[in-house]
Amino acid sequence: MNDRQDQLILAVHVRGLDGMCAGCRAWWSRLTPYPCWQVDWATSREARTVTARFLEGVR
């Protein structure tokens, strides 16, 4: 996966008015509380990428 795919997941999987994940409902018809596991995964990937870029700049 690349940064663009992570951003796509974060753009689609947002909190709905009822507190459920709008992306999970639209893509799989699942009622999943927000944040869903895909948001957790994408934010951890994003944080890992930012940390790696920072550490490369420090060296």
PDB file of N, CA and C in Angstrom:
ATOM      1  N   MET A   1       0.847  -1.170   0.000  1.00  0.00           N
ATOM      2  CA  MET A   1       0.000   0.000   0.000  1.00  0.00           C
ATOM      3  C   MET A   1       0.893   1.233   0.000  1.00  0.00           C
ATOM      4  N   ASN A   2       0.407   2.286  -0.600  1.00  0.00           N
ATOM      5  CA  ASN A   2       1.169   3.523  -0.619  1.00  0.00           C
ATOM      6  C   ASN A   2       0.408   4.628   0.116  1.00  0.00           C
ATOM      7  N   ASP A   3       1.022   5.807   0.186  1.00  0.00           N
ATOM      8  CA  ASP A   3       0.415   6.918   0.915  1.00  0.00           C
ATOM      9  C   ASP A   3      -0.936   7.314   0.333  1.00  0.00           C
ATOM     10  N   ARG A   4      -1.071   7.227  -0.979  1.00  0.00           N
ATOM     11  CA  ARG A   4      -2.331   7.619  -1.611  1.00  0.00           C
ATOM     12  C   ARG A   4      -3.463   6.701  -1.173  1.00  0.00           C
ATOM     13  N   GLN A   5      -3.196   5.415  -1.068  1.00  0.00           N
ATOM     14  CA  GLN A   5      -4.229   4.474  -0.645  1.00  0.00           C
ATOM     15  C   GLN A   5      -4.602   4.701   0.816  1.00  0.00           C
ATOM     16  N   ASP A   6      -3.618   5.015   1.647  1.00  0.00           N
ATOM     17  CA  ASP A   6      -3.913   5.329   3.044  1.00  0.00           C
ATOM     18  C   ASP A   6      -4.827   6.546   3.132  1.00  0.00           C
ATOM     19  N   GLN A   7      -4.533   7.566   2.337  1.00  0.00           N
ATOM     20  CA  GLN A   7      -5.340   8.783   2.334  1.00  0.00           C
ATOM     21  C   GLN A   7      -6.760   8.504   1.839  1.00  0.00           C
ATOM     22  N   LEU A   8      -6.890   7.619   0.852  1.00  0.00           N
ATOM     23  CA  LEU A   8      -8.212   7.254   0.341  1.00  0.00           C
ATOM     24  C   LEU A   8      -9.042   6.584   1.430  1.00  0.00           C
ATOM     25  N   ILE A   9      -8.432   5.677   2.159  1.00  0.00           N
ATOM     26  CA  ILE A   9      -9.145   5.004   3.251  1.00  0.00           C
ATOM     27  C   ILE A   9      -9.598   6.018   4.290  1.00  0.00           C
ATOM     28  N   LEU A  10      -8.708   6.950   4.660  1.00  0.00           N
ATOM     29  CA  LEU A  10      -9.058   7.951   5.664  1.00  0.00           C
ATOM     30  C   LEU A  10     -10.122   8.919   5.157  1.00  0.00           C
ATOM     31  N   ALA A  11     -10.158   9.160   3.844  1.00  0.00           N
ATOM     32  CA  ALA A  11     -11.159  10.067   3.283  1.00  0.00           C
ATOM     33  C   ALA A  11     -12.545   9.430   3.235  1.00  0.00           C
ATOM     34  N   VAL A  12     -12.599   8.133   3.014  1.00  0.00           N
ATOM     35  CA  VAL A  12     -13.887   7.447   2.863  1.00  0.00           C
ATOM     36  C   VAL A  12     -14.444   6.979   4.205  1.00  0.00           C
ATOM     37  N   HIS A  13     -13.591   6.495   5.068  1.00  0.00           N
ATOM     38  CA  HIS A  13     -14.043   5.954   6.348  1.00  0.00           C
ATOM     39  C   HIS A  13     -14.088   7.080   7.379  1.00  0.00           C
ATOM     40  N   VAL A  14     -15.213   7.775   7.390  1.00  0.00           N
ATOM     41  CA  VAL A  14     -15.423   8.902   8.302  1.00  0.00           C
ATOM     42  C   VAL A  14     -16.614   8.603   9.203  1.00  0.00           C
ATOM     43  N   ARG A  15     -16.711   9.368  10.278  1.00  0.00           N
ATOM     44  CA  ARG A  15     -17.821   9.181  11.216  1.00  0.00           C
ATOM     45  C   ARG A  15     -19.117   9.681  10.578  1.00  0.00           C
ATOM     46  N   GLY A  16     -20.133   8.831  10.590  1.00  0.00           N
ATOM     47  CA  GLY A  16     -21.449   9.228  10.106  1.00  0.00           C
ATOM     48  C   GLY A  16     -22.212   9.966  11.195  1.00  0.00           C
ATOM     49  N   LEU A  17     -23.375  10.480  10.869  1.00  0.00           N
ATOM     50  CA  LEU A  17     -24.189  11.217  11.837  1.00  0.00           C
ATOM     51  C   LEU A  17     -24.604  10.349  13.020  1.00  0.00           C
ATOM     52  N   ASP A  18     -24.689   9.046  12.801  1.00  0.00           N
ATOM     53  CA  ASP A  18     -25.090   8.124  13.860  1.00  0.00           C
ATOM     54  C   ASP A  18     -23.906   7.541  14.631  1.00  0.00           C
ATOM     55  N   GLY A  19     -22.686   7.997  14.331  1.00  0.00           N
ATOM     56  CA  GLY A  19     -21.503   7.506  15.027  1.00  0.00           C
ATOM     57  C   GLY A  19     -20.907   6.249  14.427  1.00  0.00           C
ATOM     58  N   MET A  20     -21.484   5.786  13.344  1.00  0.00           N
ATOM     59  CA  MET A  20     -20.976   4.600  12.666  1.00  0.00           C
ATOM     60  C   MET A  20     -20.064   5.014  11.517  1.00  0.00           C
ATOM     61  N   CYS A  21     -19.238   4.092  11.058  1.00  0.00           N
ATOM     62  CA  CYS A  21     -18.313   4.358   9.961  1.00  0.00           C
ATOM     63  C   CYS A  21     -19.083   4.403   8.639  1.00  0.00           C
ATOM     64  N   ALA A  22     -19.023   5.542   7.960  1.00  0.00           N
ATOM     65  CA  ALA A  22     -19.746   5.707   6.698  1.00  0.00           C
ATOM     66  C   ALA A  22     -19.139   4.846   5.586  1.00  0.00           C
ATOM     67  N   GLY A  23     -17.811   4.677   5.578  1.00  0.00           N
ATOM     68  CA  GLY A  23     -17.158   3.865   4.552  1.00  0.00           C
ATOM     69  C   GLY A  23     -17.530   2.398   4.645  1.00  0.00           C
ATOM     70  N   CYS A  24     -17.552   1.862   5.856  1.00  0.00           N
ATOM     71  CA  CYS A  24     -17.932   0.450   6.036  1.00  0.00           C
ATOM     72  C   CYS A  24     -19.380   0.223   5.618  1.00  0.00           C
ATOM     73  N   ARG A  25     -20.237   1.182   5.922  1.00  0.00           N
ATOM     74  CA  ARG A  25     -21.643   1.051   5.539  1.00  0.00           C
ATOM     75  C   ARG A  25     -21.789   1.107   4.024  1.00  0.00           C
ATOM     76  N   ALA A  26     -21.098   2.031   3.370  1.00  0.00           N
ATOM     77  CA  ALA A  26     -21.231   2.193   1.919  1.00  0.00           C
ATOM     78  C   ALA A  26     -20.602   1.028   1.157  1.00  0.00           C
ATOM     79  N   TRP A  27     -19.435   0.556   1.585  1.00  0.00           N
ATOM     80  CA  TRP A  27     -18.718  -0.469   0.837  1.00  0.00           C
ATOM     81  C   TRP A  27     -19.194  -1.882   1.149  1.00  0.00           C
ATOM     82  N   TRP A  28     -19.520  -2.166   2.414  1.00  0.00           N
ATOM     83  CA  TRP A  28     -19.840  -3.546   2.780  1.00  0.00           C
ATOM     84  C   TRP A  28     -21.179  -3.702   3.494  1.00  0.00           C
ATOM     85  N   SER A  29     -21.938  -2.644   3.622  1.00  0.00           N
ATOM     86  CA  SER A  29     -23.222  -2.664   4.336  1.00  0.00           C
ATOM     87  C   SER A  29     -23.063  -3.170   5.762  1.00  0.00           C
ATOM     88  N   ARG A  30     -21.956  -2.770   6.396  1.00  0.00           N
ATOM     89  CA  ARG A  30     -21.696  -3.148   7.786  1.00  0.00           C
ATOM     90  C   ARG A  30     -21.917  -1.956   8.700  1.00  0.00           C
ATOM     91  N   LEU A  31     -22.572  -2.189   9.817  1.00  0.00           N
ATOM     92  CA  LEU A  31     -22.699  -1.160  10.844  1.00  0.00           C
ATOM     93  C   LEU A  31     -21.525  -1.326  11.800  1.00  0.00           C
ATOM     94  N   THR A  32     -20.505  -0.526  11.595  1.00  0.00           N
ATOM     95  CA  THR A  32     -19.278  -0.610  12.379  1.00  0.00           C
ATOM     96  C   THR A  32     -19.069   0.699  13.111  1.00  0.00           C
ATOM     97  N   PRO A  33     -18.840   0.652  14.426  1.00  0.00           N
ATOM     98  CA  PRO A  33     -18.573   1.896  15.156  1.00  0.00           C
ATOM     99  C   PRO A  33     -17.309   2.576  14.632  1.00  0.00           C
ATOM    100  N   TYR A  34     -17.343   3.905  14.642  1.00  0.00           N
ATOM    101  CA  TYR A  34     -16.171   4.674  14.215  1.00  0.00           C
ATOM    102  C   TYR A  34     -15.292   4.924  15.415  1.00  0.00           C
ATOM    103  N   PRO A  35     -13.985   4.811  15.359  1.00  0.00           N
ATOM    104  CA  PRO A  35     -13.180   4.459  14.196  1.00  0.00           C
ATOM    105  C   PRO A  35     -13.157   2.952  13.985  1.00  0.00           C
ATOM    106  N   CYS A  36     -13.290   2.560  12.737  1.00  0.00           N
ATOM    107  CA  CYS A  36     -13.255   1.138  12.398  1.00  0.00           C
ATOM    108  C   CYS A  36     -11.805   0.668  12.326  1.00  0.00           C
ATOM    109  N   TRP A  37     -11.609  -0.615  12.123  1.00  0.00           N
ATOM    110  CA  TRP A  37     -10.246  -1.151  12.095  1.00  0.00           C
ATOM    111  C   TRP A  37      -9.467  -0.618  10.909  1.00  0.00           C
ATOM    112  N   GLN A  38     -10.140  -0.251   9.820  1.00  0.00           N
ATOM    113  CA  GLN A  38      -9.413   0.286   8.670  1.00  0.00           C
ATOM    114  C   GLN A  38      -8.857   1.679   8.962  1.00  0.00           C
ATOM    115  N   VAL A  39      -9.601   2.487   9.704  1.00  0.00           N
ATOM    116  CA  VAL A  39      -9.099   3.806  10.105  1.00  0.00           C
ATOM    117  C   VAL A  39      -7.909   3.625  11.042  1.00  0.00           C
ATOM    118  N   ASP A  40      -8.013   2.703  11.972  1.00  0.00           N
ATOM    119  CA  ASP A  40      -6.884   2.429  12.874  1.00  0.00           C
ATOM    120  C   ASP A  40      -5.649   2.009  12.083  1.00  0.00           C
ATOM    121  N   TRP A  41      -5.840   1.137  11.103  1.00  0.00           N
ATOM    122  CA  TRP A  41      -4.720   0.670  10.291  1.00  0.00           C
ATOM    123  C   TRP A  41      -4.113   1.811   9.479  1.00  0.00           C
ATOM    124  N   ALA A  42      -4.955   2.606   8.818  1.00  0.00           N
ATOM    125  CA  ALA A  42      -4.456   3.684   7.960  1.00  0.00           C
ATOM    126  C   ALA A  42      -3.746   4.762   8.770  1.00  0.00           C
ATOM    127  N   THR A  43      -4.254   5.092   9.957  1.00  0.00           N
ATOM    128  CA  THR A  43      -3.578   6.108  10.769  1.00  0.00           C
ATOM    129  C   THR A  43      -2.250   5.585  11.294  1.00  0.00           C
ATOM    130  N   SER A  44      -2.164   4.296  11.608  1.00  0.00           N
ATOM    131  CA  SER A  44      -0.879   3.758  12.057  1.00  0.00           C
ATOM    132  C   SER A  44       0.130   3.736  10.912  1.00  0.00           C
ATOM    133  N   ARG A  45      -0.313   3.427   9.688  1.00  0.00           N
ATOM    134  CA  ARG A  45       0.576   3.471   8.518  1.00  0.00           C
ATOM    135  C   ARG A  45       1.049   4.894   8.259  1.00  0.00           C
ATOM    136  N   GLU A  46       0.126   5.840   8.387  1.00  0.00           N
ATOM    137  CA  GLU A  46       0.475   7.242   8.171  1.00  0.00           C
ATOM    138  C   GLU A  46       1.499   7.704   9.210  1.00  0.00           C
ATOM    139  N   ALA A  47       1.291   7.334  10.464  1.00  0.00           N
ATOM    140  CA  ALA A  47       2.230   7.710  11.526  1.00  0.00           C
ATOM    141  C   ALA A  47       3.592   7.062  11.303  1.00  0.00           C
ATOM    142  N   ARG A  48       3.604   5.823  10.866  1.00  0.00           N
ATOM    143  CA  ARG A  48       4.861   5.129  10.595  1.00  0.00           C
ATOM    144  C   ARG A  48       5.626   5.814   9.462  1.00  0.00           C
ATOM    145  N   THR A  49       4.920   6.246   8.430  1.00  0.00           N
ATOM    146  CA  THR A  49       5.553   6.933   7.304  1.00  0.00           C
ATOM    147  C   THR A  49       6.135   8.269   7.731  1.00  0.00           C
ATOM    148  N   VAL A  50       5.379   9.033   8.516  1.00  0.00           N
ATOM    149  CA  VAL A  50       5.854  10.334   8.990  1.00  0.00           C
ATOM    150  C   VAL A  50       7.082  10.160   9.875  1.00  0.00           C
ATOM    151  N   THR A  51       7.054   9.179  10.753  1.00  0.00           N
ATOM    152  CA  THR A  51       8.194   8.924  11.643  1.00  0.00           C
ATOM    153  C   THR A  51       9.429   8.521  10.843  1.00  0.00           C
ATOM    154  N   ALA A  52       9.251   7.672   9.846  1.00  0.00           N
ATOM    155  CA  ALA A  52      10.382   7.249   9.013  1.00  0.00           C
ATOM    156  C   ALA A  52      10.980   8.435   8.267  1.00  0.00           C
ATOM    157  N   ARG A  53      10.132   9.317   7.740  1.00  0.00           N
ATOM    158  CA  ARG A  53      10.638  10.509   7.044  1.00  0.00           C
ATOM    159  C   ARG A  53      11.407  11.410   8.004  1.00  0.00           C
ATOM    160  N   PHE A  54      10.889  11.571   9.211  1.00  0.00           N
ATOM    161  CA  PHE A  54      11.558  12.406  10.207  1.00  0.00           C
ATOM    162  C   PHE A  54      12.918  11.825  10.570  1.00  0.00           C
ATOM    163  N   LEU A  55      12.964  10.524  10.826  1.00  0.00           N
ATOM    164  CA  LEU A  55      14.220   9.894  11.224  1.00  0.00           C
ATOM    165  C   LEU A  55      15.249   9.903  10.098  1.00  0.00           C
ATOM    166  N   GLU A  56      14.806   9.814   8.862  1.00  0.00           N
ATOM    167  CA  GLU A  56      15.738   9.913   7.737  1.00  0.00           C
ATOM    168  C   GLU A  56      16.354  11.304   7.671  1.00  0.00           C
ATOM    169  N   GLY A  57      15.578  12.333   8.016  1.00  0.00           N
ATOM    170  CA  GLY A  57      16.081  13.701   7.998  1.00  0.00           C
ATOM    171  C   GLY A  57      17.036  13.991   9.137  1.00  0.00           C
ATOM    172  N   VAL A  58      16.913  13.274  10.261  1.00  0.00           N
ATOM    173  CA  VAL A  58      17.769  13.490  11.427  1.00  0.00           C
ATOM    174  C   VAL A  58      19.145  12.904  11.198  1.00  0.00           C
ATOM    175  N   ARG A  59      19.216  11.799  10.504  1.00  0.00           N
ATOM    176  CA  ARG A  59      20.501  11.103  10.296  1.00  0.00           C
ATOM    177  C   ARG A  59      21.444  11.879   9.457  1.00  0.00           C
TER     178      ARG A  59
END
